[in-house]
Amino acid sequence: MTASFFEETGIRISPSLMCADQANLAGEVENLEAIGADMIHLDIMDAHFAPNMPMGLGALSDLRGRTSLPFDVHLMVEDNDWFISQLAEIGVQQVAVHAESARHLDRTLGLIRDTGSLAGVALNPATPLDILEHVLGRLDFVLLMTVNPGFAGQKLVPSAFEKIAACRDFLAARDAVVPVSVDGNVSFENIPPMVGAGAGILVAGTSSIYNSGGDIDENRQKTVAAIAEGVALAAEGAGDS
Ligand code: DX5
Ligand code: ZN
């Protein structure tokens, strides 16, 4: 049995299933179990908040019966509360809603927790961290978008590393012990500085686990090596302070 990424590195990997073969999702989920993925990142878009619609609730519901891996759902939708009620029926472990679409963010985070899932706030690259200030009591994780939401295969936004470090510091200054997840161009090259800046969950797409330059086992090895570099950077940074 393969160790999970978390057991091996202390950092969690959440492969993004929208980057897998959509005609073979059950097989793709088996592959993720085999490489020790810690959870599965599921992007739900309504083609309004983000201009795409890669996966539907029907697929999630059918996949729920095929795996015990935690479902890490990233909602990129306008009507968060309706999707949360649907996800509650499917049974998922964590749900992130975008601060930009949640009109009543505090209430929506409470709704997620009421369903028994962990509640996260996702922030677009341009959204300031301050929006987290008054919801820290209802927050289980932060999801920082390091590309603009909607599509795989994009380039990192320039402010990404700085924002991850700023988020780590923002949370630490408020004694908020919640992981920072990063999503978008989490590549072999970008993983070390992302982990060094404080990322604890890596959403892995075409830049790493689904990289076309290797098979999934080779990509796993390269991802673990990149995380180890990042952990060393983080330790150096902690030593400096
Ligand atoms: C969006 C998705 C994808 C994923 C793709 O929320 O979760 O963007 O990050 O990974 P890359 O950017 O590596 O193709
Ligand atoms: Zn995502």
XYZ file of N, CA and C and ligand atoms in Angstrom:
738
model
N 0.852 -1.209 0.000
C 0.000 0.000 0.000
C 0.889 1.261 0.000
N 0.652 2.175 -0.939
C 1.449 3.406 -1.019
C 1.101 4.321 0.147
N 2.131 4.939 0.720
C 1.874 5.940 1.768
C 1.158 7.125 1.131
N 0.345 7.798 1.929
C -0.273 9.014 1.385
C 0.800 10.100 1.302
N 0.531 11.114 0.496
C 1.468 12.235 0.403
C 1.668 12.845 1.793
N 0.601 12.954 2.564
C 0.702 13.575 3.888
C 1.613 12.760 4.806
N 1.444 11.436 4.764
C 2.311 10.586 5.594
C 3.773 10.726 5.162
N 3.963 10.884 3.864
C 5.329 10.911 3.353
C 5.989 12.284 3.482
N 5.206 13.350 3.369
C 5.820 14.683 3.265
C 5.281 15.711 4.281
N 4.155 15.423 4.929
C 3.543 16.416 5.822
C 2.688 17.431 5.079
N 2.616 17.305 3.759
C 1.817 18.211 2.925
C 0.773 17.357 2.199
N -0.440 17.898 2.069
C -1.497 17.129 1.386
C -1.595 17.474 -0.096
N -1.934 16.458 -0.872
C -2.143 16.636 -2.306
C -3.600 16.335 -2.628
N -4.190 17.251 -3.397
C -5.586 17.095 -3.795
C -5.650 17.160 -5.330
N -5.467 16.035 -6.004
C -5.477 16.065 -7.469
C -6.828 16.551 -8.016
N -6.727 17.384 -9.047
C -7.911 18.022 -9.606
C -8.503 17.133 -10.704
N -9.643 16.553 -10.398
C -10.209 15.536 -11.292
C -10.664 16.114 -12.637
N -10.838 17.432 -12.725
C -11.201 17.999 -14.036
C -10.052 17.857 -15.045
N -8.846 17.566 -14.521
C -7.688 17.398 -15.408
C -7.520 15.944 -15.849
N -8.351 15.049 -15.320
C -8.257 13.624 -15.674
C -9.142 13.341 -16.889
N -9.066 12.106 -17.377
C -9.892 11.681 -18.511
C -11.365 11.623 -18.068
N -12.153 12.546 -18.593
C -13.553 12.660 -18.156
C -14.411 11.470 -18.601
N -13.875 10.683 -19.545
C -14.626 9.514 -19.994
C -14.274 8.272 -19.171
N -13.387 8.433 -18.192
C -12.952 7.279 -17.387
C -12.750 7.700 -15.931
N -13.743 8.381 -15.377
C -13.538 8.950 -14.042
C -13.350 7.883 -12.969
N -14.078 6.767 -13.069
C -13.939 5.723 -12.038
C -12.515 5.162 -12.051
N -11.974 4.919 -13.227
C -10.603 4.418 -13.345
C -9.599 5.449 -12.838
N -9.864 6.709 -13.116
C -8.958 7.780 -12.676
C -8.929 7.871 -11.143
N -10.082 7.658 -10.527
C -10.145 7.693 -9.062
C -9.351 6.515 -8.476
N -9.432 5.359 -9.121
C -8.617 4.207 -8.667
C -7.133 4.552 -8.738
N -6.722 5.230 -9.824
C -5.315 5.632 -9.948
C -4.911 6.560 -8.804
N -5.815 7.443 -8.414
C -5.484 8.378 -7.335
C -5.347 7.650 -6.006
N -6.172 6.640 -5.789
C -6.020 5.831 -4.567
C -4.660 5.152 -4.579
N -4.279 4.631 -5.761
C -3.032 3.860 -5.874
C -1.794 4.724 -5.607
N -1.848 6.016 -5.934
C -0.650 6.854 -5.698
C -0.676 7.523 -4.320
N -1.700 7.254 -3.512
C -1.736 7.816 -2.161
C -2.212 9.255 -2.100
N -3.095 9.650 -3.028
C -3.683 11.001 -2.961
C -4.391 11.160 -1.614
N -4.316 12.354 -1.051
C -4.928 12.577 0.259
C -6.407 12.890 0.152
N -6.802 13.446 -0.979
C -8.205 13.786 -1.228
C -8.358 14.010 -2.731
N -9.579 14.267 -3.165
C -9.811 14.529 -4.587
C -10.433 15.912 -4.720
N -9.805 16.747 -5.545
C -10.315 18.106 -5.759
C -11.352 18.067 -6.888
N -12.553 18.532 -6.587
C -13.656 18.476 -7.550
C -14.142 19.897 -7.818
N -13.936 20.361 -9.033
C -14.313 21.719 -9.409
C -15.719 21.728 -9.967
N -16.598 22.449 -9.273
C -17.969 22.571 -9.755
C -18.190 24.010 -10.216
N -18.475 24.157 -11.499
C -18.682 25.499 -12.077
C -20.056 25.549 -12.730
N -20.624 26.754 -12.723
C -21.970 26.891 -13.288
C -21.963 27.661 -14.610
N -20.776 27.911 -15.145
C -20.616 28.656 -16.401
C -21.031 30.122 -16.275
N -21.325 30.567 -15.041
C -21.620 31.988 -14.811
C -20.520 32.626 -13.975
N -20.300 32.083 -12.771
C -19.226 32.640 -11.936
C -17.875 32.450 -12.619
N -17.652 31.238 -13.121
C -16.447 30.964 -13.919
C -16.931 30.440 -15.267
N -16.257 30.853 -16.343
C -16.781 30.558 -17.689
C -16.453 29.147 -18.182
N -16.919 28.132 -17.428
C -16.626 26.760 -17.806
C -17.603 25.854 -17.040
N -17.684 24.593 -17.422
C -18.565 23.646 -16.723
C -17.988 22.232 -16.887
N -16.843 21.981 -16.218
C -16.154 20.707 -16.484
C -16.816 19.473 -15.898
N -17.425 19.545 -14.708
C -17.971 18.341 -14.061
C -19.325 18.662 -13.449
N -20.169 17.645 -13.373
C -21.497 17.860 -12.814
C -21.709 17.093 -11.518
N -22.835 17.397 -10.858
C -23.142 16.754 -9.582
C -23.441 15.265 -9.758
N -23.940 14.897 -10.928
C -24.237 13.479 -11.182
C -22.978 12.632 -11.116
N -21.899 13.151 -11.705
C -20.622 12.408 -11.658
C -20.138 12.281 -10.220
N -20.253 13.371 -9.463
C -19.812 13.332 -8.055
C -20.604 12.283 -7.282
N -21.878 12.274 -7.507
C -22.744 11.349 -6.789
C -22.368 9.892 -7.111
N -22.122 9.602 -8.379
C -21.750 8.234 -8.754
C -20.361 7.871 -8.221
N -19.450 8.833 -8.249
C -18.089 8.550 -7.759
C -18.061 8.341 -6.250
N -19.023 8.947 -5.559
C -19.048 8.826 -4.088
C -19.098 7.361 -3.648
N -19.809 6.554 -4.447
C -19.918 5.129 -4.131
C -18.675 4.325 -4.484
N -17.716 4.943 -5.188
C -16.553 4.189 -5.693
C -15.293 4.361 -4.863
N -15.268 5.342 -3.955
C -14.017 5.616 -3.235
C -14.315 6.166 -1.847
N -13.386 5.899 -0.937
C -13.532 6.509 0.393
C -12.613 7.728 0.531
N -11.893 8.102 -0.542
C -11.060 9.307 -0.456
C -11.949 10.526 -0.179
N -11.473 11.440 0.683
C -12.266 12.648 0.945
C -12.494 13.463 -0.329
N -13.676 14.033 -0.450
C -14.013 14.916 -1.570
C -13.783 16.369 -1.138
N -12.906 17.041 -1.860
C -12.538 18.438 -1.609
C -13.206 19.251 -2.727
N -14.381 19.797 -2.422
C -15.172 20.427 -3.489
C -14.906 21.933 -3.534
N -14.644 22.414 -4.725
C -14.379 23.836 -4.960
C -15.545 24.372 -5.783
N -16.414 25.125 -5.114
C -17.577 25.684 -5.817
C -17.186 26.990 -6.497
N -17.413 27.045 -7.789
C -17.218 28.297 -8.545
C -18.563 28.588 -9.193
N -19.500 29.052 -8.365
C -20.902 29.179 -8.776
C -21.478 30.468 -8.192
N -22.624 30.874 -8.701
C -23.317 32.047 -8.147
C -24.187 31.650 -6.950
N -24.910 30.554 -7.081
C -25.872 30.181 -6.033
C -25.254 29.127 -5.096
N -24.350 29.589 -4.226
C -23.619 28.651 -3.357
C -24.550 27.788 -2.507
N -25.579 28.413 -1.922
C -26.373 27.687 -0.926
C -27.121 26.509 -1.549
N -27.570 26.665 -2.788
C -28.245 25.541 -3.459
C -27.257 24.392 -3.682
N -26.068 24.703 -4.145
C -25.073 23.644 -4.373
C -24.702 22.954 -3.057
N -24.617 23.730 -1.977
C -24.266 23.133 -0.675
C -25.323 22.114 -0.264
N -26.580 22.432 -0.505
C -27.642 21.468 -0.139
C -27.519 20.196 -0.971
N -27.147 20.313 -2.225
C -26.972 19.125 -3.075
C -25.762 18.304 -2.621
N -24.690 18.990 -2.261
C -23.477 18.291 -1.823
C -23.717 17.551 -0.508
N -24.581 18.117 0.327
C -24.889 17.461 1.605
C -25.501 16.090 1.345
N -26.307 15.984 0.325
C -26.933 14.692 0.008
C -25.920 13.701 -0.536
N -24.950 14.206 -1.279
C -23.926 13.317 -1.843
C -22.980 12.844 -0.737
N -22.617 13.761 0.169
C -21.690 13.419 1.247
C -20.266 13.758 0.863
N -19.836 14.990 1.182
C -18.476 15.413 0.837
C -17.790 15.913 2.111
N -16.447 15.966 2.093
C -15.715 16.250 3.329
C -15.328 17.710 3.490
N -15.062 18.396 2.386
C -14.791 19.830 2.515
C -15.290 20.587 1.292
N -15.763 21.805 1.568
C -16.354 22.633 0.509
C -15.799 24.050 0.635
N -15.274 24.564 -0.476
C -14.833 25.966 -0.500
C -15.805 26.767 -1.360
N -16.211 27.926 -0.829
C -17.033 28.855 -1.620
C -16.214 30.105 -1.887
N -16.460 30.729 -3.020
C -15.735 31.966 -3.329
C -16.333 33.140 -2.573
N -15.472 33.909 -1.921
C -15.912 35.113 -1.210
C -16.602 36.071 -2.183
N -16.159 36.051 -3.452
C -16.687 37.020 -4.428
C -18.138 36.720 -4.808
N -18.582 35.485 -4.644
C -19.968 35.175 -5.020
C -20.862 34.962 -3.799
N -20.264 34.866 -2.619
C -21.075 34.600 -1.416
C -21.568 35.929 -0.844
N -22.828 36.230 -1.065
C -23.372 37.510 -0.594
C -23.432 37.536 0.933
N -23.738 36.365 1.523
C -23.794 36.261 2.986
C -22.782 35.200 3.404
N -21.518 35.581 3.322
C -20.439 34.609 3.508
C -20.508 33.912 4.867
N -20.778 34.676 5.914
C -20.820 34.086 7.258
C -21.893 32.994 7.329
N -23.074 33.317 6.808
C -24.165 32.334 6.843
C -23.827 31.103 5.997
N -23.250 31.324 4.846
C -22.934 30.214 3.938
C -21.897 29.272 4.550
N -20.902 29.827 5.244
C -19.917 28.956 5.908
C -20.593 28.139 7.006
N -21.522 28.776 7.708
C -22.281 28.052 8.735
C -23.089 26.915 8.125
N -23.674 27.176 6.948
C -24.467 26.136 6.259
C -23.586 24.936 5.909
N -22.380 25.212 5.442
C -21.467 24.104 5.087
C -21.169 23.279 6.334
N -20.820 23.950 7.422
C -20.516 23.204 8.655
C -21.723 22.428 9.165
N -22.906 22.994 8.987
C -24.119 22.285 9.425
C -24.302 20.962 8.687
N -23.758 20.881 7.458
C -23.888 19.625 6.710
C -22.834 18.597 7.148
N -21.912 19.015 8.041
C -20.884 18.092 8.520
C -19.583 18.176 7.735
N -19.499 19.103 6.770
C -18.257 19.269 5.995
C -17.401 20.375 6.601
N -16.122 20.338 6.273
C -15.249 21.460 6.601
C -15.573 22.609 5.654
N -15.459 23.849 6.171
C -15.845 25.018 5.379
C -14.617 25.835 5.004
N -14.501 26.150 3.714
C -13.367 26.945 3.244
C -13.824 28.155 2.460
N -12.964 29.190 2.458
C -13.210 30.357 1.615
C -12.156 30.363 0.515
N -12.619 30.459 -0.722
C -11.724 30.571 -1.871
C -11.624 32.046 -2.254
N -10.413 32.474 -2.576
C -10.194 33.871 -2.973
C -9.566 33.923 -4.351
N -10.163 34.720 -5.219
C -9.552 34.988 -6.525
C -8.243 35.749 -6.324
N -7.375 35.745 -7.330
C -6.083 36.420 -7.166
C -6.200 37.886 -6.721
N -7.222 38.597 -7.194
C -7.309 40.036 -6.891
C -8.026 40.338 -5.577
N -8.552 39.321 -4.903
C -9.344 39.575 -3.689
C -8.436 39.672 -2.465
N -8.541 40.771 -1.700
C -7.678 40.922 -0.521
C -7.996 39.909 0.585
N -7.003 39.649 1.431
C -7.165 38.687 2.523
C -8.111 39.182 3.613
N -8.267 40.516 3.711
C -9.069 41.095 4.811
C -10.469 40.524 4.896
N -10.993 40.027 3.788
C -12.361 39.508 3.798
C -12.493 38.323 4.752
N -11.345 37.722 5.125
C -11.375 36.577 6.046
C -11.522 37.012 7.506
N -11.229 38.293 7.769
C -11.095 38.774 9.151
C -12.243 38.344 10.064
N -13.476 38.561 9.620
C -14.603 38.342 10.536
C -15.286 36.991 10.364
N -14.667 36.110 9.590
C -15.251 34.762 9.477
C -14.274 33.693 9.995
N -13.210 34.125 10.649
C -12.195 33.154 11.094
C -12.797 32.086 12.012
N -13.802 32.472 12.772
C -14.443 31.521 13.692
C -15.226 30.429 12.983
N -15.476 30.606 11.701
C -16.254 29.594 10.960
C -15.442 28.954 9.839
N -14.135 29.143 9.895
C -13.293 28.784 8.762
C -12.424 27.571 9.074
N -12.434 26.578 8.189
C -11.584 25.390 8.378
C -10.387 25.368 7.429
N -10.469 26.089 6.309
C -9.316 26.191 5.405
C -9.516 27.379 4.463
N -8.408 27.825 3.900
C -8.454 28.899 2.897
C -7.979 28.292 1.582
N -8.634 28.666 0.495
C -8.191 28.199 -0.822
C -7.779 29.423 -1.641
N -6.498 29.554 -1.871
C -6.014 30.696 -2.656
C -5.893 30.288 -4.109
N -6.598 31.021 -4.959
C -6.452 30.791 -6.405
C -5.156 31.459 -6.851
N -4.317 30.678 -7.501
C -3.050 31.227 -7.998
C -3.092 31.393 -9.523
N -4.269 31.139 -10.105
C -4.614 31.532 -11.472
C -6.053 32.058 -11.374
N -6.542 32.681 -12.435
C -7.956 33.079 -12.430
C -8.795 31.825 -12.683
N -9.913 31.674 -11.944
C -10.626 30.395 -11.970
C -11.276 30.075 -13.316
N -11.332 28.782 -13.605
C -12.072 28.336 -14.782
C -11.366 27.290 -15.617
N -10.059 27.404 -15.737
C -9.384 26.534 -16.705
C -8.068 25.976 -16.167
N -7.784 24.760 -16.587
C -6.483 24.152 -16.320
C -5.466 24.719 -17.297
N -4.191 24.534 -16.959
C -3.118 24.868 -17.896
C -2.774 26.342 -18.007
N -3.149 27.147 -17.009
C -2.820 28.575 -17.065
C -1.496 28.856 -16.336
N -0.978 30.059 -16.574
C 0.252 30.483 -15.912
C -0.069 31.150 -14.578
N 0.804 30.941 -13.631
C 0.662 31.534 -12.295
C 0.511 33.066 -12.365
N -0.371 33.630 -11.528
C -0.432 35.106 -11.473
C 0.807 35.612 -10.718
N 1.288 36.821 -11.068
C 2.563 37.278 -10.498
C 2.583 37.390 -8.973
N 1.438 37.692 -8.364
C 1.432 37.934 -6.910
C 1.312 36.650 -6.090
N 1.334 35.484 -6.724
C 0.968 34.241 -6.029
C 1.790 33.953 -4.771
N 3.119 33.944 -4.891
C 3.949 33.535 -3.736
C 3.798 34.533 -2.581
N 3.765 35.820 -2.969
C 3.638 36.875 -1.956
C 2.307 36.721 -1.199
N 1.246 36.380 -1.932
C -0.064 36.269 -1.284
C -0.115 35.049 -0.374
N 0.504 33.954 -0.783
C 0.512 32.760 0.078
C 1.210 33.094 1.397
N 2.358 33.752 1.310
C 3.096 34.109 2.533
C 2.286 35.104 3.370
N 1.642 36.054 2.698
C 0.829 37.038 3.432
C -0.338 36.350 4.129
N -0.904 35.335 3.492
C -2.031 34.608 4.085
C -1.552 33.826 5.302
N -0.403 33.163 5.164
C 0.164 32.427 6.315
C 0.361 33.393 7.488
N 0.910 34.585 7.221
C 1.180 35.544 8.292
C -0.126 36.108 8.872
N -1.098 36.365 7.983
C -2.407 36.893 8.415
C -3.059 35.917 9.402
N -3.019 34.632 9.061
C -3.648 33.618 9.913
C -2.878 33.460 11.225
N -1.549 33.420 11.124
C -0.725 33.214 12.329
C -0.918 34.377 13.300
N -1.014 35.600 12.767
C -1.172 36.772 13.628
C -2.488 36.727 14.393
N -3.433 35.928 13.893
C -4.754 35.830 14.536
C -4.943 34.475 15.210
N -3.868 33.744 15.375
C -3.901 32.405 15.993
C -4.903 31.479 15.313
N -5.076 31.644 14.011
C -5.998 30.782 13.258
C -5.184 29.618 12.678
N -5.437 28.429 13.195
C -4.669 27.265 12.746
C -5.476 26.549 11.670
N -5.420 27.056 10.455
C -6.149 26.435 9.331
C -5.197 26.322 8.144
N -5.307 25.239 7.381
C -4.394 25.099 6.246
C -4.724 26.040 5.090
N -3.671 26.378 4.359
C -3.831 27.170 3.136
C -3.660 26.218 1.961
N -4.720 26.153 1.145
C -4.691 25.337 -0.055
C -4.393 26.257 -1.237
N -3.635 25.769 -2.202
C -3.327 26.592 -3.381
C -3.786 25.863 -4.636
N -4.328 26.630 -5.581
C -4.989 26.035 -6.745
C -4.645 26.833 -7.999
N -3.952 26.176 -8.921
C -3.636 26.809 -10.210
C -2.143 26.833 -10.476
N -1.724 26.137 -11.519
C -0.302 26.063 -11.913
C 0.609 25.659 -10.741
N 0.133 24.679 -9.983
C 0.929 24.126 -8.877
C 1.890 23.121 -9.526
N 2.954 23.658 -10.083
C 3.860 22.865 -10.931
C 5.050 22.357 -10.126
N 5.822 21.461 -10.736
C 7.040 20.976 -10.079
C 7.943 22.155 -9.700
N 7.967 23.191 -10.536
C 8.818 24.360 -10.265
C 8.203 25.258 -9.194
N 6.884 25.374 -9.213
C 6.229 26.303 -8.277
C 5.972 25.686 -6.908
N 5.965 24.364 -6.814
C 5.668 23.721 -5.517
C 6.673 24.138 -4.429
N 8.008 24.126 -4.696
C 8.910 24.486 -3.591
C 8.630 25.881 -3.008
N 8.538 26.947 -3.856
C 8.248 28.250 -3.231
C 6.837 28.333 -2.624
N 5.890 27.576 -3.164
C 4.542 27.603 -2.573
C 4.566 26.984 -1.175
N 5.203 25.828 -1.050
C 5.282 25.169 0.265
C 6.152 26.016 1.193
N 7.218 26.589 0.636
C 8.091 27.451 1.439
C 7.332 28.651 1.999
N 6.335 29.129 1.250
C 5.554 30.299 1.682
C 4.390 29.914 2.600
N 4.154 28.610 2.783
C 3.135 28.215 3.755
C 1.967 27.408 3.219
N 1.996 26.993 1.960
C 0.890 26.173 1.448
C 0.911 24.789 2.115
N -0.272 24.313 2.531
C -0.355 23.008 3.205
C -1.120 21.983 2.396
N -1.916 22.452 1.439
C -2.662 21.563 0.542
C -2.376 22.038 -0.883
N -1.978 21.113 -1.735
C -1.646 21.470 -3.121
C -2.679 20.849 -4.053
N -3.386 21.695 -4.795
C -4.306 21.182 -5.815
C -3.458 20.870 -7.046
N -3.469 19.596 -7.406
C -2.517 19.128 -8.423
C -3.240 18.855 -9.733
N -2.867 19.635 -10.755
C -3.526 19.472 -12.057
C -2.545 19.126 -13.147
N -2.689 19.795 -14.289
C -1.845 19.464 -15.449
C -0.377 19.855 -15.226
N -0.119 20.674 -14.200
C 1.259 21.076 -13.927
C 2.034 20.045 -13.127
N 1.333 19.052 -12.530
C 2.082 18.074 -11.715
C 1.520 16.660 -11.936
N 0.541 16.258 -11.138
C 0.075 14.863 -11.200
C -0.443 14.489 -12.593
N -1.078 15.425 -13.287
C -1.606 15.130 -14.632
C -0.714 15.719 -15.727
N 0.570 15.886 -15.411
C 1.487 16.462 -16.405
C 1.669 15.503 -17.573
N 1.589 16.048 -18.782
C 1.660 15.175 -19.963
C 3.078 14.677 -20.230
N 4.061 15.229 -19.517
C 5.449 14.795 -19.712
C 5.799 13.478 -19.040
N 4.906 12.951 -18.201
C 5.223 11.705 -17.503
C 3.970 10.914 -17.212
N 4.149 9.666 -16.718
C 2.945 8.941 -16.300
C 2.679 9.291 -14.826
N 1.581 8.778 -14.305
C 1.149 9.241 -12.980
C 2.153 8.866 -11.884
N 2.867 7.730 -12.050
C 3.852 7.327 -11.032
C 5.083 8.234 -11.082
N 5.525 8.554 -12.306
C 6.658 9.486 -12.429
C 6.269 10.861 -11.876
N 5.056 11.277 -12.197
C 4.600 12.587 -11.710
C 4.498 12.600 -10.191
N 4.112 11.463 -9.606
C 4.053 11.376 -8.142
C 5.451 11.600 -7.557
N 6.414 10.912 -8.117
C 7.796 11.027 -7.606
C 8.306 12.451 -7.695
N 8.058 13.096 -8.851
C 8.539 14.471 -9.027
C 7.818 15.416 -8.058
N 6.534 15.130 -7.797
C 5.769 15.978 -6.873
C 6.331 15.843 -5.459
N 6.614 14.601 -5.043
C 7.161 14.380 -3.695
C 8.514 15.083 -3.557
N 9.344 14.997 -4.602
C 10.666 15.647 -4.548
C 10.503 17.164 -4.443
N 9.555 17.714 -5.196
C 9.322 19.167 -5.153
C 8.815 19.588 -3.772
N 7.956 18.760 -3.179
C 7.449 19.091 -1.831
C 8.612 19.072 -0.823
N 9.482 18.070 -0.935
C 10.618 17.984 0.002
C 11.468 19.253 -0.072
N 11.670 19.754 -1.290
C 12.414 21.029 -1.439
C 11.690 22.164 -0.726
N 10.373 22.187 -0.888
C 9.565 23.245 -0.268
C 9.584 23.160 1.249
N 9.558 21.932 1.776
C 9.586 21.754 3.235
C 10.923 22.270 3.781
N 11.995 22.013 3.025
C 13.309 22.510 3.461
C 13.325 24.042 3.446
N 12.727 24.640 2.405
C 12.659 26.111 2.336
C 11.865 26.678 3.506
N 10.741 26.004 3.819
C 9.892 26.477 4.929
C 10.675 26.420 6.237
N 11.452 25.348 6.424
C 12.228 25.196 7.663
C 13.289 26.302 7.756
N 13.938 26.612 6.607
C 14.924 27.704 6.581
C 14.271 29.025 6.981
N 13.090 29.262 6.383
C 12.359 30.506 6.670
C 12.019 30.600 8.142
N 11.584 29.475 8.736
C 11.208 29.483 10.165
C 12.452 29.748 11.010
N 13.608 29.229 10.548
C 14.861 29.445 11.281
C 15.273 30.911 11.281
N 14.947 31.636 10.186
C 15.313 33.046 10.052
C 14.527 33.943 10.988
N 13.293 33.525 11.305
C 12.423 34.466 12.037
C 12.632 34.397 13.543
C -9.446 25.132 -11.019
C -8.816 23.749 -11.054
C -7.699 23.709 -12.041
C -6.436 23.082 -11.593
C -5.631 22.874 -12.808
O -10.039 25.445 -9.836
O -8.632 23.173 -9.858
O -7.345 24.976 -12.423
O -5.804 23.862 -10.653
O -4.313 22.688 -12.535
P -3.231 23.297 -13.529
O -3.269 24.773 -13.357
O -1.962 22.668 -13.032
O -3.574 22.870 -14.901
Zn -10.223 24.159 -7.984
